[in-house]
Amino acid sequence: MKHYEVEILDAKTREKLCFLDKVEPHATIAEIKNLFTKTHPQWYPARQSLRLDPKGKSLKDEDVLQKLPVGTTATLYFRDLGAQISWVTVFLTEYAGPLFIYLLFYFRVPFIYGHKYDFTSSRHTVVHLACICHSFHYVKRLLETLFVHRFSHGTMPLRNIFKNCTYYWGFAAWMAYYINHPLYTPPTYGAQQVKLALAIFVICQLGNFSIHMALRDLRPAGEWPAPGKGGMVVGRLGKGGSHLPLLSCLPGSKTRKIPYPTKNPFTWLFLLVSCPNYTYEVGSWIGFAIMTQCLPVALFSLVGFTQMTIWAKGKHRSYLKEFRDYPPLRMPIIPFLL
Amino acid sequence: GPPPTPLPLSSTSAGCTGTMASSEEDGGGASEPGEEKEATGKRRRLGLLATVWLTFYNIAMTAGWLVLAIAMVRFYMEKGTHKGLYKSIQKTLKFFQTFALLEIVHCLIGIVPTSVIVAGVQVSSRIFMVWLITHSIKPIQNEESVVLFLVAWTVTEITRYSFYTFSLLDHLPYFIKWARYNFFIILYPVGVVGELLTIYAALPYVKKTGMFSIRLPNKYNVSFDYYYFLLITMASYIPLFPQLYFHMLRQRRKVLHGEVIVEKDD
């Protein structure tokens, strides 16, 4: 069998970083990354981007050497993606924060409101209800991260965790401050408004969960590409899954199957929308905003909606590109409109 | 997460709105020969209508800021003091500075190769100073610091808009290009100092009157304190100003001295 030689050059300086000889033709990029790590242990596979052209796209871990347009001496260009952190770690951190922070405000921990309010409790029912809803939402997200979602990438750049946590934690604190404030004003239309809002919230939470389960079932747990030494990939997560988590979206997740409605009525939204999980998510927050009648919540919903729309449009576009027979009725996030 | 929007920072020098990004980040209105994004040196293809409009726009803005400059000089020559100067030029200032909002539209429709966000931030910071500070807080209108940033802005804008005008007409005199990429070195810090001192002078009045602020309780369960907002705005100059300044210095080296700068992150 003819062996390949692989030389790895720095994409910016063209400096020769590594030379591998006797590489098997059916070796994958993942395996080459592992070999490269041996000579440069500070660059674990998750932070390596290897490409055929210094300015080109990254090669995928599962690409096979002999299937690439290279001669028997392959030249690959390396780019350091920077310190990486696993998606699971990011998710758990960014979701645990709001859960904990909201409770600090709910229990009126000292130094937030005036001292005479320390550890007091609100006399409005809606404030207690809001705490339950908010906490439920983030507990649900944590559990989904651990048990439901299947991530098609293991890691993201480290700086994302700071960006994402600032967003989630910051908004959680801002909302919680007003909802749990001693001078909080309950909704104008009273119990009617709260009941309606709660219904919206619950329906959308169930809907969002149903979609997550449906997306998970689209792709069975496959093999995870072997993590390199020092990689921070969580082995038990299966490959695949088309859920694009809020604020940590990586472009170019490969879609493989068109999602369709199942027996669960909540999934029937797939008839009208490509990303009903986002639709339901926006709906939940709108419900929460109506329930609390709190402007910061409405602003948080708006910002989240903007971001999710961008993601939904991207996802919708990649569906259209990949599938000739994609249902034409579907819109990215809002039925018929957006 | 959502893109972090930097708090408004007034662009106060030829460089800031100009060199801040050569052709990439200008909201004004022109492609600049010699500063193309692509290495090939291809000139940006503008339709006839776009070229005509942008030329008109830039000539009008150059003229407007020239009028402002002349009015300011005449006032000082006649009255010998800066007191009352702002009042005498405020209508013209507000008109032309607000008109600059169009530069965001230019970016949106793509006739100017600047990013909408960058143009938005630049124009917003000017709108903020003009409408939310000097227009709204009358007691500070006679501060010296107001004249300081007005002078910086005026020289900056005249240089910038005439630069665009000549670029569009394909006859750019070297001294205009030189001015645009050198004046900022002094004007930018001068303008920043003027703006900061003005905001600082306004603080006591904002605190006393509680203007633009919402207190609890209210039915939307939100509060806003303009005084603290201004403090945060002032603080934001600290990280933002050096970044912008050094970016402009890099642009200057690239444009005037043909240095090839290797950016840290592609």
Coordinates of C-alpha atoms in Angstrom, one line a residue:
Chain A
M1 CA 0.0 0.0 0.0
K2 CA 1.3 3.4 -0.9
H3 CA 1.9 5.6 2.0
Y4 CA 1.4 9.3 2.0
E5 CA 3.6 12.0 3.3
V6 CA 2.0 14.9 5.1
E7 CA 3.6 18.3 5.8
I8 CA 1.9 20.8 7.9
L9 CA 2.7 24.5 7.4
D10 CA 1.6 27.5 9.4
A11 CA -1.1 29.2 7.4
K12 CA 0.2 32.7 8.2
T13 CA 3.9 32.4 8.2
R14 CA 4.2 29.3 5.9
E15 CA 6.7 27.9 8.4
K16 CA 7.1 24.2 8.3
L17 CA 5.7 22.9 11.6
C18 CA 5.6 19.1 11.1
F19 CA 6.4 16.4 8.7
L20 CA 4.7 13.1 8.8
D21 CA 5.8 10.2 6.7
K22 CA 4.3 6.8 6.2
V23 CA 0.7 8.1 6.7
E24 CA -1.9 5.5 5.7
P25 CA -4.1 6.6 2.8
H26 CA -7.3 6.0 4.7
A27 CA -6.1 8.1 7.6
T28 CA -8.6 10.7 8.6
I29 CA -7.9 14.3 9.4
A30 CA -8.7 13.5 13.0
E31 CA -5.9 11.0 13.1
I32 CA -3.5 13.5 11.5
K33 CA -4.5 16.0 14.1
N34 CA -3.6 13.5 16.8
L35 CA -0.2 12.9 15.2
F36 CA 0.4 16.6 15.0
T37 CA -0.4 17.0 18.7
K38 CA 2.4 14.6 19.5
T39 CA 5.0 17.1 18.1
H40 CA 3.2 20.2 19.3
P41 CA 1.3 19.2 22.5
Q42 CA 0.1 22.7 23.2
W43 CA -2.1 22.4 20.1
Y44 CA -4.6 19.7 21.1
P45 CA -6.8 18.5 18.2
A46 CA -9.8 20.6 19.2
R47 CA -7.8 23.8 18.5
Q48 CA -6.4 22.8 15.2
S49 CA -7.8 24.0 12.0
L50 CA -6.2 22.2 9.0
R51 CA -7.0 23.2 5.5
L52 CA -5.7 22.7 2.0
D53 CA -5.4 26.3 1.3
P54 CA -4.2 28.9 3.8
K55 CA -7.3 31.0 3.3
G56 CA -9.6 28.1 2.7
K57 CA -12.2 26.3 4.8
S58 CA -11.2 23.9 7.5
L59 CA -11.1 20.2 6.7
K60 CA -13.5 18.0 8.6
D61 CA -12.3 15.5 11.1
E62 CA -13.9 12.7 9.2
D63 CA -12.3 13.6 5.8
V64 CA -10.1 10.8 4.5
L65 CA -6.6 11.7 3.2
Q66 CA -6.8 9.7 0.0
K67 CA -10.1 11.3 -0.9
L68 CA -8.6 14.8 -0.7
P69 CA -7.3 16.5 -3.8
V70 CA -3.7 16.0 -2.8
G71 CA -0.8 14.2 -4.2
T72 CA 1.1 11.6 -2.3
T73 CA 2.8 14.4 -0.5
A74 CA 0.0 16.4 1.0
T75 CA 0.5 20.0 2.2
L76 CA -1.8 21.1 4.9
Y77 CA -2.0 24.5 6.4
F78 CA -2.5 24.9 10.2
R79 CA -4.3 27.6 12.0
D80 CA -4.6 27.8 15.8
L81 CA -8.2 28.3 16.8
G82 CA -7.2 29.4 20.2
A83 CA -8.1 27.8 23.5
Q84 CA -11.2 25.7 23.3
I85 CA -13.8 24.8 25.7
S86 CA -16.5 22.1 25.4
W87 CA -20.0 23.1 24.5
V88 CA -21.3 21.2 27.5
T89 CA -19.2 23.2 29.9
V90 CA -20.3 26.4 28.3
F91 CA -24.0 25.5 28.5
L92 CA -23.9 24.3 32.0
T93 CA -22.1 27.5 33.1
E94 CA -24.3 29.9 31.2
Y95 CA -27.5 28.3 32.4
A96 CA -26.6 27.6 36.0
G97 CA -25.8 31.3 36.4
P98 CA -29.3 32.7 35.8
L99 CA -30.8 29.9 37.9
F100 CA -28.7 30.9 40.9
I101 CA -28.7 34.6 40.3
Y102 CA -32.4 34.9 40.0
L103 CA -32.8 33.2 43.4
L104 CA -30.5 35.6 45.0
F105 CA -32.9 38.4 44.1
Y106 CA -36.0 36.3 44.9
F107 CA -34.8 35.7 48.4
R108 CA -33.7 39.3 48.7
V109 CA -30.3 38.5 49.8
P110 CA -28.6 41.5 51.7
F111 CA -27.0 44.4 49.8
I112 CA -29.4 44.2 46.8
Y113 CA -32.4 46.1 48.1
G114 CA -32.6 48.3 51.3
H115 CA -31.6 46.5 54.5
K116 CA -35.2 46.6 55.8
Y117 CA -36.1 44.2 52.9
D118 CA -33.4 41.6 53.6
F119 CA -34.8 38.1 53.3
T120 CA -38.4 39.3 53.1
S121 CA -40.9 37.8 50.7
S122 CA -43.0 39.5 48.1
R123 CA -46.8 39.8 48.8
H124 CA -47.6 39.3 45.1
T125 CA -48.5 35.8 43.9
V126 CA -47.2 36.6 40.4
V127 CA -43.7 37.2 41.8
H128 CA -43.6 33.6 43.3
L129 CA -45.0 32.2 40.1
A130 CA -42.4 34.1 38.0
C131 CA -39.6 32.5 40.2
I132 CA -41.0 29.1 39.6
C133 CA -41.2 29.7 35.8
H134 CA -37.8 31.2 35.5
S135 CA -36.2 28.5 37.5
F136 CA -38.1 25.7 35.7
H137 CA -36.9 27.1 32.4
Y138 CA -33.2 27.0 33.3
V139 CA -33.5 23.6 35.1
K140 CA -35.0 22.3 31.9
R141 CA -32.2 23.8 29.9
L142 CA -29.6 22.2 32.1
L143 CA -31.2 18.8 32.0
E144 CA -31.5 19.0 28.2
T145 CA -27.9 19.9 27.9
L146 CA -27.0 16.8 29.9
F147 CA -29.4 14.3 28.5
V148 CA -31.1 15.4 25.4
H149 CA -28.9 17.5 23.1
R150 CA -26.5 16.0 20.6
F151 CA -23.8 18.3 19.6
S152 CA -22.2 18.2 16.2
H153 CA -19.1 20.0 17.5
G154 CA -17.3 19.3 20.7
T155 CA -15.8 22.7 21.4
M156 CA -15.9 26.4 20.9
P157 CA -13.4 29.2 21.5
L158 CA -12.8 29.9 25.1
R159 CA -13.7 33.6 24.8
N160 CA -17.3 32.6 24.0
I161 CA -17.9 31.5 27.5
F162 CA -17.2 35.1 28.8
K163 CA -19.4 36.6 26.2
N164 CA -22.2 34.2 26.7
C165 CA -22.2 34.3 30.4
T166 CA -22.2 38.1 30.5
Y167 CA -25.3 38.0 28.3
Y168 CA -27.2 35.4 30.2
W169 CA -26.1 36.3 33.7
G170 CA -26.4 40.1 33.1
F171 CA -29.9 39.9 31.8
A172 CA -31.0 37.5 34.5
A173 CA -29.8 39.9 37.1
W174 CA -31.4 42.8 35.4
M175 CA -34.8 41.1 35.1
A176 CA -34.7 39.5 38.6
Y177 CA -33.9 42.9 40.2
Y178 CA -37.1 44.4 39.0
I179 CA -39.4 41.5 39.4
N180 CA -38.4 40.8 43.0
H181 CA -38.1 44.5 43.9
P182 CA -40.2 45.7 46.9
L183 CA -41.7 48.3 44.7
Y184 CA -42.7 45.8 42.0
T185 CA -46.1 46.6 40.3
P186 CA -48.2 43.6 39.4
P187 CA -49.7 43.3 35.9
T188 CA -52.4 45.9 34.9
Y189 CA -55.0 43.3 34.1
G190 CA -54.4 41.2 37.2
A191 CA -55.0 37.5 37.5
Q192 CA -56.5 37.3 34.0
Q193 CA -53.3 38.5 32.5
V194 CA -51.1 36.3 34.6
K195 CA -53.2 33.2 33.8
L196 CA -53.1 33.8 30.1
A197 CA -49.4 34.5 30.2
L198 CA -48.8 31.3 32.2
A199 CA -50.7 29.3 29.7
I200 CA -48.5 30.7 26.9
F201 CA -45.4 30.0 28.8
V202 CA -46.3 26.4 29.7
I203 CA -47.4 25.6 26.2
C204 CA -44.2 27.0 24.7
Q205 CA -42.0 25.2 27.2
L206 CA -43.7 21.9 26.3
G207 CA -43.4 22.7 22.6
N208 CA -39.8 23.6 22.9
F209 CA -39.0 20.3 24.7
S210 CA -41.0 18.3 22.2
I211 CA -39.0 19.8 19.4
H212 CA -35.7 19.1 21.1
M213 CA -36.7 15.4 21.5
A214 CA -37.8 15.2 17.9
L215 CA -34.5 16.7 16.7
R216 CA -32.6 14.3 18.9
D217 CA -34.4 11.3 17.4
L218 CA -33.5 12.4 13.9
R219 CA -30.0 11.2 14.4
P220 CA -29.1 8.2 16.5
A221 CA -26.0 8.5 18.6
G222 CA -23.1 7.9 16.3
E223 CA -19.4 7.5 16.9
W224 CA -17.7 10.5 18.3
P225 CA -14.5 11.3 16.5
A226 CA -11.7 10.1 18.8
P227 CA -10.7 13.0 21.0
G228 CA -7.0 13.9 20.9
K229 CA -4.8 14.1 23.9
G230 CA -5.8 17.1 25.9
G231 CA -9.0 17.5 24.0
M232 CA -12.0 18.5 26.0
V233 CA -14.6 16.6 24.1
V234 CA -17.2 14.9 26.1
G235 CA -17.2 11.3 24.9
R236 CA -20.7 10.3 25.7
L237 CA -22.4 12.8 23.5
G238 CA -23.4 11.4 20.2
K239 CA -22.4 13.1 17.0
G240 CA -25.1 15.0 15.1
G241 CA -28.0 16.8 16.4
S242 CA -29.2 20.0 14.7
H243 CA -30.0 22.0 17.8
L244 CA -28.2 25.3 17.6
P245 CA -27.9 26.5 21.1
L246 CA -28.7 30.0 22.0
L247 CA -25.6 32.2 21.8
S248 CA -23.1 29.4 21.0
C249 CA -24.0 28.8 17.4
L250 CA -21.3 27.4 15.2
P251 CA -22.0 27.9 11.6
G252 CA -22.1 25.1 9.1
S253 CA -23.6 22.3 11.2
K254 CA -24.3 19.5 8.7
T255 CA -28.0 18.8 8.3
R256 CA -28.8 15.2 7.3
K257 CA -32.5 14.7 7.6
I258 CA -35.5 17.0 7.2
P259 CA -37.4 17.2 10.5
Y260 CA -41.1 16.3 10.1
P261 CA -44.1 16.4 12.5
T262 CA -44.6 13.4 14.7
K263 CA -47.6 12.2 16.6
N264 CA -46.9 14.9 19.2
P265 CA -49.1 17.9 18.3
F266 CA -46.4 20.3 19.5
T267 CA -44.2 19.1 16.6
W268 CA -46.9 20.0 14.0
L269 CA -45.3 23.4 14.0
F270 CA -42.7 21.8 11.7
L271 CA -45.3 22.1 9.0
L272 CA -44.9 25.8 9.0
V273 CA -41.5 26.5 10.4
S274 CA -37.9 25.2 10.1
C275 CA -36.9 25.9 13.6
P276 CA -39.9 25.6 15.9
N277 CA -37.7 25.2 18.9
Y278 CA -36.8 28.9 18.5
T279 CA -40.4 29.8 17.8
Y280 CA -41.4 28.2 21.1
E281 CA -38.5 29.7 22.9
V282 CA -39.5 33.3 21.8
G283 CA -43.1 32.4 22.8
S284 CA -42.0 31.3 26.3
W285 CA -40.2 34.6 26.9
I286 CA -43.1 36.6 25.5
G287 CA -45.3 34.8 27.9
F288 CA -42.9 35.5 30.8
A289 CA -42.9 39.2 29.8
I290 CA -46.7 39.4 29.8
M291 CA -46.8 37.6 33.1
T292 CA -44.4 39.9 34.8
Q293 CA -45.2 43.1 32.8
C294 CA -41.5 44.0 33.1
L295 CA -39.8 45.9 30.3
P296 CA -36.4 44.4 30.8
V297 CA -38.0 41.0 30.2
A298 CA -39.5 42.3 27.0
L299 CA -36.1 43.6 25.9
F300 CA -34.4 40.3 26.7
S301 CA -37.1 38.6 24.5
L302 CA -36.4 41.0 21.7
V303 CA -32.7 40.5 21.8
G304 CA -33.1 36.8 21.9
F305 CA -35.6 36.8 19.1
T306 CA -33.2 38.8 16.9
Q307 CA -30.4 36.3 17.5
M308 CA -32.6 33.3 17.0
T309 CA -34.0 34.7 13.8
I310 CA -30.5 35.0 12.4
W311 CA -29.8 31.4 13.4
A312 CA -33.1 30.2 12.0
K313 CA -32.5 31.9 8.7
G314 CA -29.1 30.3 8.5
K315 CA -30.5 26.9 9.3
H316 CA -33.4 27.4 6.8
R317 CA -30.9 28.3 4.1
S318 CA -28.8 25.2 4.7
Y319 CA -31.9 23.0 4.6
L320 CA -32.9 24.5 1.3
K321 CA -29.4 24.1 -0.1
E322 CA -29.1 20.5 1.0
F323 CA -32.6 19.2 0.2
R324 CA -34.2 19.7 -3.2
D325 CA -37.6 18.6 -1.9
Y326 CA -37.7 20.8 1.2
P327 CA -41.3 21.7 2.0
P328 CA -41.9 25.1 0.4
L329 CA -44.5 26.3 2.9
R330 CA -42.0 26.5 5.7
M331 CA -40.6 29.8 7.0
P332 CA -37.5 30.0 9.2
I333 CA -39.0 31.0 12.5
I334 CA -42.4 32.7 12.3
P335 CA -45.1 30.9 10.3
F336 CA -45.8 32.7 7.0
L337 CA -43.8 35.8 8.0
L338 CA -40.2 35.4 8.9
Chain B
G1 CA -24.0 36.2 22.6
P2 CA -25.4 39.3 21.0
P3 CA -22.7 41.4 19.5
P4 CA -21.4 43.8 22.3
T5 CA -22.3 47.2 21.2
P6 CA -19.7 49.7 22.4
L7 CA -21.1 52.7 24.2
P8 CA -21.2 55.8 22.0
L9 CA -17.8 57.3 21.4
S10 CA -17.8 60.5 19.4
S11 CA -15.6 60.4 16.4
T12 CA -13.9 63.7 16.8
S13 CA -11.1 63.8 14.4
A14 CA -10.3 63.4 10.7
G15 CA -8.8 60.1 11.6
C16 CA -11.5 58.6 13.7
T17 CA -14.2 58.7 11.1
G18 CA -11.7 58.6 8.4
T19 CA -8.7 56.5 9.1
M20 CA -10.6 54.5 11.5
A21 CA -11.0 52.0 8.8
S22 CA -9.9 53.5 5.5
S23 CA -12.7 52.5 3.1
E24 CA -14.1 49.9 5.3
E25 CA -15.5 51.8 8.2
D26 CA -16.4 55.2 6.8
G27 CA -20.1 56.1 6.9
G28 CA -19.4 59.2 4.8
G29 CA -19.6 58.3 1.3
A30 CA -16.9 57.3 -1.0
S31 CA -14.6 54.6 -2.0
E32 CA -11.1 55.7 -1.6
P33 CA -8.5 55.1 -4.3
G34 CA -5.5 53.5 -2.8
E35 CA -7.3 52.1 0.1
E36 CA -9.4 49.3 -1.3
K37 CA -10.2 46.3 0.7
E38 CA -9.0 43.9 -1.9
A39 CA -5.4 43.6 -2.7
T40 CA -6.1 43.7 -6.4
G41 CA -6.7 47.4 -6.2
K42 CA -10.1 47.1 -8.0
R43 CA -12.1 50.3 -7.7
R44 CA -15.5 49.9 -6.2
R45 CA -18.1 50.0 -9.0
L46 CA -20.8 52.5 -8.1
G47 CA -23.9 53.1 -10.2
L48 CA -24.3 56.5 -11.8
L49 CA -27.1 57.5 -9.5
A50 CA -25.1 56.5 -6.4
T51 CA -22.1 58.4 -7.5
V52 CA -24.1 61.5 -8.3
W53 CA -25.9 61.3 -4.9
L54 CA -22.8 60.7 -2.9
T55 CA -21.0 63.5 -4.6
F56 CA -23.8 65.8 -3.9
Y57 CA -24.0 64.6 -0.3
N58 CA -20.3 65.0 0.4
I59 CA -20.2 68.5 -1.2
A60 CA -23.2 69.5 0.8
M61 CA -21.7 68.3 4.1
T62 CA -18.3 69.9 3.3
A63 CA -20.1 73.2 2.7
G64 CA -22.2 72.8 5.8
W65 CA -19.3 72.3 8.1
L66 CA -17.4 75.1 6.4
V67 CA -20.3 77.4 7.1
L68 CA -20.2 76.3 10.7
A69 CA -16.4 76.9 10.9
I70 CA -16.8 80.4 9.4
A71 CA -19.7 81.2 11.7
M72 CA -17.7 80.2 14.8
V73 CA -14.6 82.2 13.7
R74 CA -16.8 85.3 13.0
F75 CA -18.6 85.0 16.3
Y76 CA -15.3 84.9 18.2
M77 CA -13.9 87.8 16.2
E78 CA -16.9 89.9 16.8
K79 CA -17.7 89.1 20.4
G80 CA -14.3 88.2 21.7
T81 CA -15.8 85.5 23.9
H82 CA -17.0 81.9 23.4
K83 CA -20.1 82.6 25.6
G84 CA -23.1 82.5 23.3
L85 CA -21.2 80.8 20.5
Y86 CA -23.0 77.5 20.8
K87 CA -26.4 79.2 20.8
S88 CA -25.5 81.1 17.6
I89 CA -24.5 78.0 15.7
Q90 CA -26.7 75.4 17.2
K91 CA -29.3 75.2 14.5
T92 CA -26.7 74.7 11.7
L93 CA -24.8 72.2 13.9
K94 CA -28.0 70.2 14.6
F95 CA -29.0 70.2 11.0
F96 CA -25.8 68.9 9.5
Q97 CA -24.9 66.5 12.3
T98 CA -28.4 65.0 12.2
F99 CA -28.3 64.8 8.4
A100 CA -25.3 62.6 8.8
L101 CA -27.7 59.8 9.9
L102 CA -28.0 59.2 6.2
E103 CA -24.5 57.7 6.3
I104 CA -26.0 54.7 8.0
V105 CA -28.4 54.3 5.1
H106 CA -25.5 54.5 2.7
C107 CA -23.9 51.5 4.4
L108 CA -27.2 49.7 4.6
I109 CA -27.8 49.9 0.9
G110 CA -24.2 49.2 0.2
I111 CA -23.1 52.3 -1.7
V112 CA -20.5 52.8 0.9
P113 CA -18.3 49.9 2.0
T114 CA -18.4 50.6 5.7
S115 CA -20.1 48.3 8.1
V116 CA -23.5 49.5 9.3
I117 CA -22.6 48.9 12.9
V118 CA -19.4 51.0 12.8
A119 CA -21.2 53.8 11.0
G120 CA -24.1 53.5 13.4
V121 CA -21.8 53.8 16.4
Q122 CA -20.0 56.8 15.0
V123 CA -23.0 58.8 14.1
S124 CA -24.9 57.8 17.2
S125 CA -22.1 59.1 19.4
R126 CA -22.3 62.5 17.7
I127 CA -26.1 62.5 17.9
F128 CA -25.8 61.7 21.6
M129 CA -23.5 64.6 22.3
V130 CA -25.5 67.1 20.3
W131 CA -29.1 66.2 21.3
L132 CA -28.7 64.5 24.6
I133 CA -26.0 66.7 26.1
T134 CA -25.6 70.1 24.6
H135 CA -29.2 70.6 23.4
S136 CA -30.8 69.1 26.5
I137 CA -28.6 70.5 29.3
K138 CA -28.7 74.2 28.6
P139 CA -26.5 75.3 31.6
I140 CA -23.4 73.7 30.0
Q141 CA -23.7 75.3 26.6
N142 CA -21.2 78.1 27.5
E143 CA -18.5 75.8 28.8
E144 CA -15.1 76.1 27.1
S145 CA -15.1 72.3 26.6
V146 CA -18.0 72.7 24.1
V147 CA -15.9 74.9 21.9
L148 CA -13.0 72.4 22.2
F149 CA -15.0 69.5 20.7
L150 CA -16.8 71.7 18.2
V151 CA -13.5 72.9 16.8
A152 CA -12.2 69.3 16.6
W153 CA -15.4 68.1 15.0
T154 CA -15.5 70.9 12.5
V155 CA -11.9 70.5 11.3
T156 CA -12.4 66.7 11.2
E157 CA -15.6 66.8 9.1
I158 CA -14.3 69.4 6.6
T159 CA -11.3 67.3 6.0
R160 CA -13.3 64.1 5.8
Y161 CA -16.0 65.2 3.5
S162 CA -13.7 67.0 1.2
F163 CA -11.6 63.9 1.1
Y164 CA -14.6 61.9 0.0
T165 CA -15.7 64.5 -2.5
F166 CA -12.4 64.6 -4.2
S167 CA -12.1 60.8 -4.2
L168 CA -15.4 60.5 -5.9
L169 CA -14.3 63.1 -8.5
D170 CA -11.1 61.1 -8.9
H171 CA -8.9 64.1 -8.2
L172 CA -7.6 63.7 -4.7
P173 CA -5.0 66.3 -3.8
Y174 CA -2.3 64.7 -1.7
F175 CA -2.6 67.4 1.0
I176 CA -6.2 66.4 1.7
K177 CA -5.2 62.8 2.1
W178 CA -2.3 63.9 4.3
A179 CA -4.6 66.1 6.4
R180 CA -7.1 63.3 6.8
Y181 CA -4.5 60.9 8.1
N182 CA -2.5 63.3 10.3
F183 CA -4.9 65.8 11.8
F184 CA -6.6 63.0 13.9
I185 CA -3.4 62.6 15.9
I186 CA -4.1 65.9 17.6
L187 CA -7.8 66.3 16.9
Y188 CA -9.0 63.0 18.2
P189 CA -7.6 63.4 21.8
V190 CA -8.7 67.1 21.7
G191 CA -12.2 66.1 20.8
V192 CA -12.4 63.3 23.4
V193 CA -11.2 65.7 26.1
G194 CA -13.8 68.3 25.0
E195 CA -16.6 65.7 25.1
L196 CA -15.6 64.2 28.4
L197 CA -15.2 67.6 30.1
T198 CA -18.7 68.6 28.8
I199 CA -20.4 65.5 30.1
Y200 CA -18.6 66.0 33.4
A201 CA -19.8 69.5 33.6
A202 CA -23.3 68.4 32.9
L203 CA -23.4 65.8 35.7
P204 CA -24.5 68.1 38.6
Y205 CA -27.5 69.4 36.6
V206 CA -28.5 65.9 35.6
K207 CA -28.4 64.7 39.2
K208 CA -30.3 67.7 40.4
T209 CA -33.1 67.6 37.9
G210 CA -33.3 63.8 37.5
M211 CA -33.8 64.4 33.8
F212 CA -34.4 61.5 31.3
S213 CA -34.8 59.2 34.3
I214 CA -37.5 56.8 35.4
R215 CA -38.0 55.8 39.0
L216 CA -39.8 52.9 40.6
P217 CA -42.6 52.1 41.1
N218 CA -44.1 52.3 37.6
K219 CA -46.3 49.9 35.7
Y220 CA -43.5 48.6 33.4
N221 CA -41.2 47.7 36.3
V222 CA -38.1 49.4 34.9
S223 CA -35.9 52.2 36.0
F224 CA -33.3 54.3 34.3
D225 CA -30.9 56.8 35.9
Y226 CA -29.4 59.2 33.3
Y227 CA -26.8 60.3 35.8
Y228 CA -25.4 56.8 36.2
F229 CA -25.8 56.2 32.4
L230 CA -23.5 59.2 31.8
L231 CA -20.9 57.9 34.3
I232 CA -20.8 54.6 32.5
T233 CA -20.6 56.4 29.2
M234 CA -17.6 58.4 30.4
A235 CA -16.0 55.2 31.7
S236 CA -16.4 53.5 28.4
Y237 CA -14.1 56.1 26.8
I238 CA -11.2 54.4 28.7
P239 CA -11.3 51.1 26.8
L240 CA -12.6 52.5 23.5
F241 CA -10.5 55.5 22.9
P242 CA -7.1 53.7 22.8
Q243 CA -8.4 51.0 20.6
L244 CA -9.8 53.4 18.1
Y245 CA -6.7 55.6 18.3
F246 CA -4.3 52.8 17.6
H247 CA -6.4 51.5 14.9
M248 CA -6.2 54.8 13.2
L249 CA -2.5 55.0 13.6
R250 CA -2.2 51.6 11.9
Q251 CA -4.4 52.8 9.1
R252 CA -2.3 55.8 8.7
R253 CA 0.9 53.8 8.4
K254 CA -0.8 51.6 5.9
V255 CA -2.1 54.4 3.7
L256 CA 0.7 56.9 3.9
H257 CA 3.6 54.7 4.2
G258 CA 2.5 51.5 2.5
E259 CA 3.3 49.3 5.4
V260 CA 1.8 45.9 5.3
I261 CA 0.2 45.3 8.6
V262 CA -0.4 41.7 9.6
E263 CA -3.6 41.7 11.8
K264 CA -3.7 39.5 14.9
D265 CA -6.9 37.9 13.9
D266 CA -7.8 37.3 10.3

